[in-house]
XYZ file of C-alpha atoms in Angstrom:
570
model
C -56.629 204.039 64.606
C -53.193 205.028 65.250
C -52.604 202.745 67.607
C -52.608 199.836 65.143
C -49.533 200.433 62.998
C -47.523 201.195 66.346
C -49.133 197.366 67.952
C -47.984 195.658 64.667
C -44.454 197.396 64.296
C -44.140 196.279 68.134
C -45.183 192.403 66.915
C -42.677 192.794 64.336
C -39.597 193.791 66.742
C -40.922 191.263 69.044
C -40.754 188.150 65.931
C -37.273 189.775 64.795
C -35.718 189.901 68.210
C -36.890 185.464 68.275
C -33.672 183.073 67.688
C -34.006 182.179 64.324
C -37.141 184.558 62.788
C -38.912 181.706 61.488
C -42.488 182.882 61.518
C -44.045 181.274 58.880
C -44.886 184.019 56.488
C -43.526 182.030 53.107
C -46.253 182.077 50.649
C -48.872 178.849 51.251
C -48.539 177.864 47.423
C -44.655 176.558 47.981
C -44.138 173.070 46.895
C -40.791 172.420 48.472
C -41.969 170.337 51.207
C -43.410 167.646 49.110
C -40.247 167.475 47.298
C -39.191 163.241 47.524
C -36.096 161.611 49.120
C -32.990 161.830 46.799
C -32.514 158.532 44.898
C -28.713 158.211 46.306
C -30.452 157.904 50.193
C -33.345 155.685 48.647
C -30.414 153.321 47.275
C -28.720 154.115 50.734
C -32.217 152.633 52.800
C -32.240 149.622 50.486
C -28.858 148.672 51.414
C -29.846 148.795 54.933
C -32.812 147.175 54.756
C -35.052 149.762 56.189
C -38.172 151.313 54.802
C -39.036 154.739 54.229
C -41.868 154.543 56.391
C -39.835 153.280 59.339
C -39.565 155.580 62.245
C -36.916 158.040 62.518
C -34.543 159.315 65.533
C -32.079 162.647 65.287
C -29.222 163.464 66.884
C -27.038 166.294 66.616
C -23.529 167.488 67.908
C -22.560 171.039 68.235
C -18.745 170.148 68.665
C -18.253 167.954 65.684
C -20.595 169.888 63.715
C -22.893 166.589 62.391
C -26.251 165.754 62.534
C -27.189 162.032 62.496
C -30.507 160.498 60.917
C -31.122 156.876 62.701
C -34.213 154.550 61.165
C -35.854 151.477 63.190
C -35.352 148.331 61.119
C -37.883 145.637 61.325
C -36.358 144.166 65.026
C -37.202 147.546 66.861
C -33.770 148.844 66.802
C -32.338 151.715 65.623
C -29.498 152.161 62.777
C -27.607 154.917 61.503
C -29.226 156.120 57.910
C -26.680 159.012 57.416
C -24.571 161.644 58.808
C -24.977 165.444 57.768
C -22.499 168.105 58.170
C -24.207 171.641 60.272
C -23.527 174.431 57.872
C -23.791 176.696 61.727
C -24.448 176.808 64.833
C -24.035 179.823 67.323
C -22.839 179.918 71.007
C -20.867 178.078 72.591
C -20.886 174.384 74.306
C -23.646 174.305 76.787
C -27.476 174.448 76.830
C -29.576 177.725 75.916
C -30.236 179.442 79.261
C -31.925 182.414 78.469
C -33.987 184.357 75.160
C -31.177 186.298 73.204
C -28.341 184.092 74.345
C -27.789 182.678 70.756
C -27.290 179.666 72.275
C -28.160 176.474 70.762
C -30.442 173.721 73.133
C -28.828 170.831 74.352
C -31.518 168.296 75.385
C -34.027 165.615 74.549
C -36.865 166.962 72.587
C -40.249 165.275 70.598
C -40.680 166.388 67.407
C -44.326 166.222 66.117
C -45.706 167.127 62.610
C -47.509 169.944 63.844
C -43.556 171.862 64.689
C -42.798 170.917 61.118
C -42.595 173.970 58.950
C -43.475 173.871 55.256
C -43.325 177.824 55.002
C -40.540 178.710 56.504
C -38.197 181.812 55.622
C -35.438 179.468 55.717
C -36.577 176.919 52.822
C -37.775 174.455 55.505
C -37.924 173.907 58.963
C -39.046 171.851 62.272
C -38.946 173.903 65.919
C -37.033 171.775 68.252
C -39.545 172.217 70.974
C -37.715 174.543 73.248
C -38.392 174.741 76.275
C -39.744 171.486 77.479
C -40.277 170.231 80.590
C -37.048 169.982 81.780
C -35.834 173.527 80.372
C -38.994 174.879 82.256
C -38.015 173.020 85.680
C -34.390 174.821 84.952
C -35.564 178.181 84.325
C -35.220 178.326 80.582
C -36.345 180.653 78.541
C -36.440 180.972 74.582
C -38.548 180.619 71.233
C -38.396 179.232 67.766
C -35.316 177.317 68.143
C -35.247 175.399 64.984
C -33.390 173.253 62.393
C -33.991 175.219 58.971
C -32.021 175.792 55.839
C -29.655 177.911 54.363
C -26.390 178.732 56.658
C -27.208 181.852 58.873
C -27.805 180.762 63.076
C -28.728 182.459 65.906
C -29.431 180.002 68.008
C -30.665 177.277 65.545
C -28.748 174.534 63.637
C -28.673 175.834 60.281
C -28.194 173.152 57.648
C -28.711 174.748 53.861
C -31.260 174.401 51.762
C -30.616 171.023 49.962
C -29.603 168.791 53.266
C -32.956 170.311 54.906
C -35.025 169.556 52.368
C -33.821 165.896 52.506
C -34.318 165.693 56.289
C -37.572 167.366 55.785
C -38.531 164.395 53.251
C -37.153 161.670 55.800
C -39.570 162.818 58.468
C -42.486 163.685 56.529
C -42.801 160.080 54.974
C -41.912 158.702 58.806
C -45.251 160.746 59.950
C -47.025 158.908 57.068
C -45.859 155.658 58.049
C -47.477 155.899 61.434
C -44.728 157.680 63.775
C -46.184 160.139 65.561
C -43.287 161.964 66.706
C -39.164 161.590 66.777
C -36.751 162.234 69.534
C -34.230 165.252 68.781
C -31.334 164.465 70.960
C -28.593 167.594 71.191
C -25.477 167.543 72.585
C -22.548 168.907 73.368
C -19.936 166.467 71.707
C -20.052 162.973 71.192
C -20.030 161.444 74.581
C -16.876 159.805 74.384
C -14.559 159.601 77.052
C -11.898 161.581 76.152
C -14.562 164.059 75.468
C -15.389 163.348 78.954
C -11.899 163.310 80.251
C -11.141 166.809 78.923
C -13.950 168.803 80.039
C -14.467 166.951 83.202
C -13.636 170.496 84.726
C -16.270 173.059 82.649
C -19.017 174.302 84.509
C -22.286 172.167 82.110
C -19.995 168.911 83.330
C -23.215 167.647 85.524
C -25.742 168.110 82.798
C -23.620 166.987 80.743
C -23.416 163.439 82.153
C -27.022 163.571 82.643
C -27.537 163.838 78.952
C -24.967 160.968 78.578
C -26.945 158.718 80.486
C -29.490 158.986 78.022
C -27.191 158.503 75.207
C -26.186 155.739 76.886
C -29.204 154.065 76.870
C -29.150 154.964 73.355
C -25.928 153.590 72.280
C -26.062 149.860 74.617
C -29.233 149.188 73.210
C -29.916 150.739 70.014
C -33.476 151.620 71.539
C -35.168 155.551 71.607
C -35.292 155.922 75.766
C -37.750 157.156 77.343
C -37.534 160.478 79.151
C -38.716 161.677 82.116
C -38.021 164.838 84.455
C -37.473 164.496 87.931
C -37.160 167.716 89.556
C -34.134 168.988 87.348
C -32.858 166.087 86.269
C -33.540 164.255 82.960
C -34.569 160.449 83.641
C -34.042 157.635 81.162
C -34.793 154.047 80.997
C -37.745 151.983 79.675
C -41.345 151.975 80.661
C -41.279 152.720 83.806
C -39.338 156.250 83.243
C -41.761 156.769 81.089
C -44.290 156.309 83.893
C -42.443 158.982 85.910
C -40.448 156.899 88.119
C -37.555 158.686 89.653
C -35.331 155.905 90.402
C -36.094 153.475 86.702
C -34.693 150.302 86.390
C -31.130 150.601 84.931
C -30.416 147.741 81.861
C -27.209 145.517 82.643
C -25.359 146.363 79.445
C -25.894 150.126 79.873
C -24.691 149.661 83.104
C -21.601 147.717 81.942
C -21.120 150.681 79.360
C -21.294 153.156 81.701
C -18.528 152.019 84.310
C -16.496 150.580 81.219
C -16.570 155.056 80.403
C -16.265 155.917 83.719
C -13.120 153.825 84.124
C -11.463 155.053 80.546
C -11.845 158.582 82.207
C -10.325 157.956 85.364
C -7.389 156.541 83.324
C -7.076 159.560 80.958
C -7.506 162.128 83.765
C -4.682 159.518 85.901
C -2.485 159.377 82.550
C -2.534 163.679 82.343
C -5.365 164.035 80.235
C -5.518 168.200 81.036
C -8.468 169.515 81.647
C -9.592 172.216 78.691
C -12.815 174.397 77.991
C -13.366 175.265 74.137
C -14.499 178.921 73.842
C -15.852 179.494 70.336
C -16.056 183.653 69.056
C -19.795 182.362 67.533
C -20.505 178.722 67.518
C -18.670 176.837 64.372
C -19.187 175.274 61.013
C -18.216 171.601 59.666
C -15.151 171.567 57.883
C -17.267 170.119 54.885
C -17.768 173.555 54.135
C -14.986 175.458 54.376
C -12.364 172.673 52.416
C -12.253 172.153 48.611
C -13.144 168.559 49.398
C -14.898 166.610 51.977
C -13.207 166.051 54.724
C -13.816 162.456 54.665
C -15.546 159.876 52.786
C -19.192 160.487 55.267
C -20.311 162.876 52.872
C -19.190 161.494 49.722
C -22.662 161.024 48.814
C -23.463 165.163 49.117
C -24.200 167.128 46.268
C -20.901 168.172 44.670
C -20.042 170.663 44.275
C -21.369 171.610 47.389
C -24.887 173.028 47.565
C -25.483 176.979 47.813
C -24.982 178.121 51.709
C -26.778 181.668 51.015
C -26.484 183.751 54.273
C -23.532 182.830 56.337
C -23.833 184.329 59.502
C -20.656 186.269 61.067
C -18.000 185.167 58.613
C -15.635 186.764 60.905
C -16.744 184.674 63.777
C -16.004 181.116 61.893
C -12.326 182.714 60.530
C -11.704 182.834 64.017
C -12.200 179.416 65.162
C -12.400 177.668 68.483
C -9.518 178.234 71.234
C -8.994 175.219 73.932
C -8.077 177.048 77.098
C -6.651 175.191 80.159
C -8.847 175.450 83.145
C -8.381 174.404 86.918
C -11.031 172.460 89.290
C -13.172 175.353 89.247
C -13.524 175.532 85.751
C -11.188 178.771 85.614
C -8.924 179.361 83.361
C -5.374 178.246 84.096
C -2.493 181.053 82.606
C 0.200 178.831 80.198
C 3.092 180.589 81.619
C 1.892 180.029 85.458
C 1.559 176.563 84.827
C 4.745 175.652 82.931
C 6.614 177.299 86.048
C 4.366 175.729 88.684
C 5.057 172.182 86.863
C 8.336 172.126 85.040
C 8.568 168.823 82.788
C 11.296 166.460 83.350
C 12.058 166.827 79.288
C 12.676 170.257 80.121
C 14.969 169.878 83.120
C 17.081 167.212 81.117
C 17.165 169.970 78.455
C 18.859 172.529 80.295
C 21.397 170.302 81.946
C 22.629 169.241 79.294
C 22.916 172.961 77.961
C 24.841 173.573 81.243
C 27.193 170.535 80.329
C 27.633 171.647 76.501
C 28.674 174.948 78.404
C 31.262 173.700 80.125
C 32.747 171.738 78.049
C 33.080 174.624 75.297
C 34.740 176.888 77.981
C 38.528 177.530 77.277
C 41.223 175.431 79.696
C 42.625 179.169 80.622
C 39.391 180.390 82.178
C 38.461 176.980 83.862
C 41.776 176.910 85.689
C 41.605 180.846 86.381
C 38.243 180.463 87.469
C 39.294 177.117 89.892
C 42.535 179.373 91.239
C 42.293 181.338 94.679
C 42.820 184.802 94.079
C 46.412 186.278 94.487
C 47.981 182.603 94.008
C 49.322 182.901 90.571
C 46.186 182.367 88.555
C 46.723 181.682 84.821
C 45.549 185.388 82.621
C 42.934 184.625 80.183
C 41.408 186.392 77.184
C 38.599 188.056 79.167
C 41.375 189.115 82.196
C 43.112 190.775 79.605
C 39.883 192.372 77.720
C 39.077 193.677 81.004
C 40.747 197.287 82.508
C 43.119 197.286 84.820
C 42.373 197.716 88.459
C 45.458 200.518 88.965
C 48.231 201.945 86.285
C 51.575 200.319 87.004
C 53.620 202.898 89.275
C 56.050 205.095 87.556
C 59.885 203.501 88.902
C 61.997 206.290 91.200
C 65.855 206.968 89.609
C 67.298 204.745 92.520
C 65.209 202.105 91.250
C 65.891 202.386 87.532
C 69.312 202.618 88.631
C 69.319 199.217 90.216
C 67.661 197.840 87.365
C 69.388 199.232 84.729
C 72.336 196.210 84.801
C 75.404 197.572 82.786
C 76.076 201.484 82.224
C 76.288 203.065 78.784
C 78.370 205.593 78.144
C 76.717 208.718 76.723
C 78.628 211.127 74.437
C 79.574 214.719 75.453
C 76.874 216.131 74.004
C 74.485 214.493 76.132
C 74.583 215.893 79.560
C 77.576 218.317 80.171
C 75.821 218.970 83.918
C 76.181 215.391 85.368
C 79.641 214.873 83.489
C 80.759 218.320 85.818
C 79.129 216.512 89.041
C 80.510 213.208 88.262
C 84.658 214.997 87.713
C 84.210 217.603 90.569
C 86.352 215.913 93.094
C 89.777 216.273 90.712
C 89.005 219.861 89.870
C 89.294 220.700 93.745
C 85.837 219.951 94.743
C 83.917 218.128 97.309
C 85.706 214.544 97.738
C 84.221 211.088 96.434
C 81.953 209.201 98.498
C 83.303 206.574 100.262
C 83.222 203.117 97.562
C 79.794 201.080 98.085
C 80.226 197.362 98.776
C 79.537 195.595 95.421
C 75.788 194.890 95.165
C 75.040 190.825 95.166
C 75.049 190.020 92.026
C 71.090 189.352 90.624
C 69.556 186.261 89.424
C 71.143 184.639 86.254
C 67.546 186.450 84.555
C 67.677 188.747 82.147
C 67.145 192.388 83.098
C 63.883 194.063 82.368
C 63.603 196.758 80.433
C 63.720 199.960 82.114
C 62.063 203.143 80.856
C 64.136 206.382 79.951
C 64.518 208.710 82.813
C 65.042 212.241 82.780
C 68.302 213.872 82.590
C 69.292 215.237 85.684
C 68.243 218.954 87.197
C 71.228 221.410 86.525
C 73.618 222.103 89.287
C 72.768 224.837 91.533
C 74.751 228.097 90.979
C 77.127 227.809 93.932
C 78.074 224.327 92.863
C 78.857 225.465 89.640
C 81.049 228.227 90.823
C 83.560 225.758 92.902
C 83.610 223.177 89.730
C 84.616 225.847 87.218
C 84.687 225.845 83.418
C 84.042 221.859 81.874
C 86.934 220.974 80.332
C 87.347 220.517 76.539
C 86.862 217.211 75.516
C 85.193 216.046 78.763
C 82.811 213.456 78.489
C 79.399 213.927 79.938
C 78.215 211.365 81.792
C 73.834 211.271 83.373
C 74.562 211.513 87.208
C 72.957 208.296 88.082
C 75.280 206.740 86.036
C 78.052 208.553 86.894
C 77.352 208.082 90.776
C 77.032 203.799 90.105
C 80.696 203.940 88.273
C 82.605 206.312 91.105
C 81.593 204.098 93.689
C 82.718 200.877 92.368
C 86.195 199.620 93.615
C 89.549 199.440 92.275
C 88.908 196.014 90.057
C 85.563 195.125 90.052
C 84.886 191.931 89.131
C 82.708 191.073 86.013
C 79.129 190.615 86.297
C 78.229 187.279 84.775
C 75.099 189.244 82.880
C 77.436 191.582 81.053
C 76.792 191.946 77.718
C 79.738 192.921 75.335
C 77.226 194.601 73.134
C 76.239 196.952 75.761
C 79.928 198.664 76.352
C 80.138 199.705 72.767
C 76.537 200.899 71.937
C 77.757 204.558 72.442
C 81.645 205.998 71.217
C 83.286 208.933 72.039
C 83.747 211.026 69.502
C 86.946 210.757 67.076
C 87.978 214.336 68.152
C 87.629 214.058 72.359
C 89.023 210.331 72.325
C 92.124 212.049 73.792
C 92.070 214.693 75.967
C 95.231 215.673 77.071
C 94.510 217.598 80.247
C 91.723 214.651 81.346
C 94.387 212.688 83.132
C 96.581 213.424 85.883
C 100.422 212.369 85.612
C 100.219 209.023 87.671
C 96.684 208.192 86.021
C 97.090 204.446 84.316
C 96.531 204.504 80.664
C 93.146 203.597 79.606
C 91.915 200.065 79.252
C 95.280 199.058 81.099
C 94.474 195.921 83.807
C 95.273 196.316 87.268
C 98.444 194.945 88.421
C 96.625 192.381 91.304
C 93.398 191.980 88.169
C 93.343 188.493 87.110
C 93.114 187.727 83.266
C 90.156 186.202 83.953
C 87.935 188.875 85.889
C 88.263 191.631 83.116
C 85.226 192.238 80.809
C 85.594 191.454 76.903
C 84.096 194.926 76.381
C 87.485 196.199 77.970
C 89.847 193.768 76.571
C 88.376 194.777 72.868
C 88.075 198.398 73.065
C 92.307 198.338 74.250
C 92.869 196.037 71.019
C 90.862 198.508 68.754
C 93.338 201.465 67.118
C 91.975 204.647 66.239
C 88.857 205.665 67.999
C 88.294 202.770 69.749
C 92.234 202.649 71.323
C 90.968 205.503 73.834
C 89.329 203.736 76.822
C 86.334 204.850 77.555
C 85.100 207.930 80.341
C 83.666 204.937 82.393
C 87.356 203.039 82.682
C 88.576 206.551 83.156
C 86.848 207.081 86.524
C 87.647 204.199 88.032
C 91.035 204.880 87.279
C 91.168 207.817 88.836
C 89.389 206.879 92.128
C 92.395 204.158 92.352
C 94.819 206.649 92.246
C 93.226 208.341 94.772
């Protein structure tokens, strides 16, 4: 006895672990099947002229979420009743391969009134028939794959309670007029092709354009094909594929429709039509039911507002929505970044020329013509040449070169250096004799001289030297030894440099108390200031001329004049 309860909990898991757990255990004494057609589609058949009683056909499309309710009119062909929107599907594009994929068939199956489900734990129901023969030549495995209510899938096309119960009421009174069963046709997407044209590339692409020749046939000539399986391929076509011919008789204008496709791909896929897969987290949902409003005036004639959904399976799932990936000839996908640098776009190359132009036209005239100039051949400096640090620190100039730089002499006062006045005067105390007078220099460039930077007074005399020159005389000027050495080698009556500046001769006085110093001079020594008796007029400086003119201070010529003096008496 204790096997039982552990046989029917195993039945149980068995029916829960089925794609959409439609078993059929809704009380017997529900009425909801016998519920009639709406008055709105009643209205709707009248305007077509069909019948309720007329046949029915069904297709559905897991991409566009819709499911489509065709009657036969009086002429034997078929016309589109109304379109529904599918509250869910689950899965992704493609046909159901195996049980507890949660995939969705894709196919061509009869629907009889003994799959039709009165009691079924969603509101209403009809099994699709899965597997048939063709899902069974394939391999196919999978149960109770229906088209119920409410808005919860795994697996089935979930359409709520209200749309079901209409579809439910379309079919039943099609059984009572007579039909004995309808076609369910599922597909992928509409068979369009640009549909075509952009998954031409995904791995279901064959069965995929075997289902569209049945669609097709559908679509030229408005007529319910009949199907037939030849090994693992669907077969379409009139009686004789319903005879089981392999190779039916093909109808002019469905062959006419299918090259006029075939050539609209090959011009998409020639125009750069790119090949894309749509991956899907958990199948999708029409946007009827996720907007405030209809999306478009199809469903205009649905309850509003919209019917109850109940259950939504994996909310999470539909937030996410579907994701077009790019994918190569093998149906693998294709990275974005790999294929913008495999395939640049002429848009893009135009794009960064003309950056490159707008670049060159901003840059500054300096650094173009720096940039254009050899090095070492007097390139222009620029901003950035001077933002940058130098290569090397300018050297530090030697006295002998300050000294040839430094243009006209100043004359310091005595307080300044009383060592290089003592070398400068040691040849009239009795010491070592004046050098020999230097040839005048060339005279420089009519340029202005650069600035020179101070120099260090000189080192003091050693203590020998300073023995020999004696005491410094009162009143002696003191003169820096560079200095001092430029003015004692000059000649008798130099001429004026045509750079002098007058300013420079009187920057620095002597004092008012040493402008005279009576023991500076030896008895023959010309007075200060006084011209040389061969000097023209013309070659003395106005520095000299003024500083005789001057009384007072200023009458005493200068240590400088002195010197020269002195080496001309000499």
């Amino acid at each position: 006895m204790a096997k039982r309860p552990v046989l029917a909990a195993a039945v149980l898991l068995a029916l829960s672990l089925a794609a959409c757990q439609d078993n059929g255990f809704v009380g017997s004494g529900s009425t909801r099947h016998l519920a009639p057609i709406p008055q709105k589609t009643l209205a709707l058949m009248s305007t077509k002229a069909m019948s309720t009683r007329d046949p029915i056909l069904i297709r559905a499309f897991k991409k566009e979420s819709e499911m489509e309710v065709w009657k036969r009119g009086g002429d034997g062909r078929y016309a589109l009743l109304k379109t529904f929107p599918i509250c869910r599907w689950s899965g992704q594009l493609g046909p159901k391969v195996r049980q507890g994929d949660r995939q969705a068939p894709e196919g061509f199956y009869p629907i009889t009134p003994g799959q039709m489900n009165p009691n079924s734990s969603y509101y209403l129901s009809f099994d699709t028939g899965f597997p048939n023969s063709f899902d069974r030549a394939n391999g196919r495995t999978g149960t109770y794959l229906m088209v119920h209510g409410t808005c919860s899938s795994a697996g089935c096309f979930a359409m709520t309670d209200e749309a079901i119960a209409e579809i439910y009421a379309i079919a039943r009174e099609a059984f009572a007029g007579g039909q004995r069963a309808f076609q369910f046709q599922s597909y992928p997407f509409r068979m369009t092709a640009q549909n075509l044209a952009k998954f031409r590339n995904d791995p279901n692409i064959a069965f995929w354009r075997n289902l569209k020749e049945g669609s097709d046939y559908f679509e030229a000539l408005n007529e319910e094909p009949r199907v037939g399986v030849c090994g693992s391929r669907y077969v379409f076509g009139g009686q004789d594929a319903g005879a089981g011919s392999c190779a039916p008789q093909v109808e002019p204008v469905v062959l006419a429709k299918r090259q006029k496709d075939d050539q609209e791909v090959a011009e998409l896929v020639a125009k750069g039509t790119p090949a894309t897969r749509v991956v899907y987290q958990d199948g999708g949902q029409h946007p009827f039911f996720s907007q405030s409003s209809p999306s478009t005036q199809l469903f205009a004639e649905q309850a509003a507002p919209r019917p109850a959904l109940g259950t939504v399976s994996r909310p999470e799932a539909l937030a996410a929505g579907p994701e077009e990936i790019p994918v190569d000839a093998k149906g693998k996908p294709i990275l974005l970044a790999e294929a913008k640098a495999a395939e640049p776009k002429a848009a893009d190359l135009k794009a960064a020329e003309a950056q490159a132009g707008e670049a060159r036209a901003a840059k500054p005239a300096d650094v173009r013509l720096a940039a254009k100039a050899p090095p070492g051949r007097g390139a222009r400096p620029t901003a950035l040449a001077f933002a940058a640090p130098a290569a090397a620190p300018a050297p530090i100039p030697t006295k002998e070169a300050a000294q040839a730089l430094a243009g006209p002499v100043t004359v310091a006062s005595a307080d300044d250096d009383a060592s290089s006045y003592r070398k400068l005067l040691g040849n009239l105390f009795g010491g070592a004799p004046a050098a020999a007078p230097a040839p005048p220099a060339a005279a420089p460039a009519a340029e202005a001289p650069a600035p020179v930077p101070a120099i260090s007074p000189a080192a003091p005399l050693p203590k020998k030297i300073a023995a020999r020159l004696g005491p410094t005389p009162l009143g002696a000027a003191h003169i820096p030894a560079p200095q001092a050495a430029k003015a004692a080698a000059r000649p008798a009556a130099p001429e004026a440099r045509s750079d002098a500046r007058p300013a420079e001769s009187k920057t620095a006085q002597p004092k008012p108390a040493e402008a005279k110093p009576a023991d500076a001079k030896p008895a023959d020594a010309k007075p200060a200031g006084a011209k040389p008796a061969d000097a023209k007029p013309a070659d003395a400086k106005p520095a000299d001329a003024k500083a005789a003119d001057v009384p007072g201070k200023r009458a005493a010529a200068s240590p400088r004049h002195r010197v020269a003096g002195a080496a001309e008496a000499n």
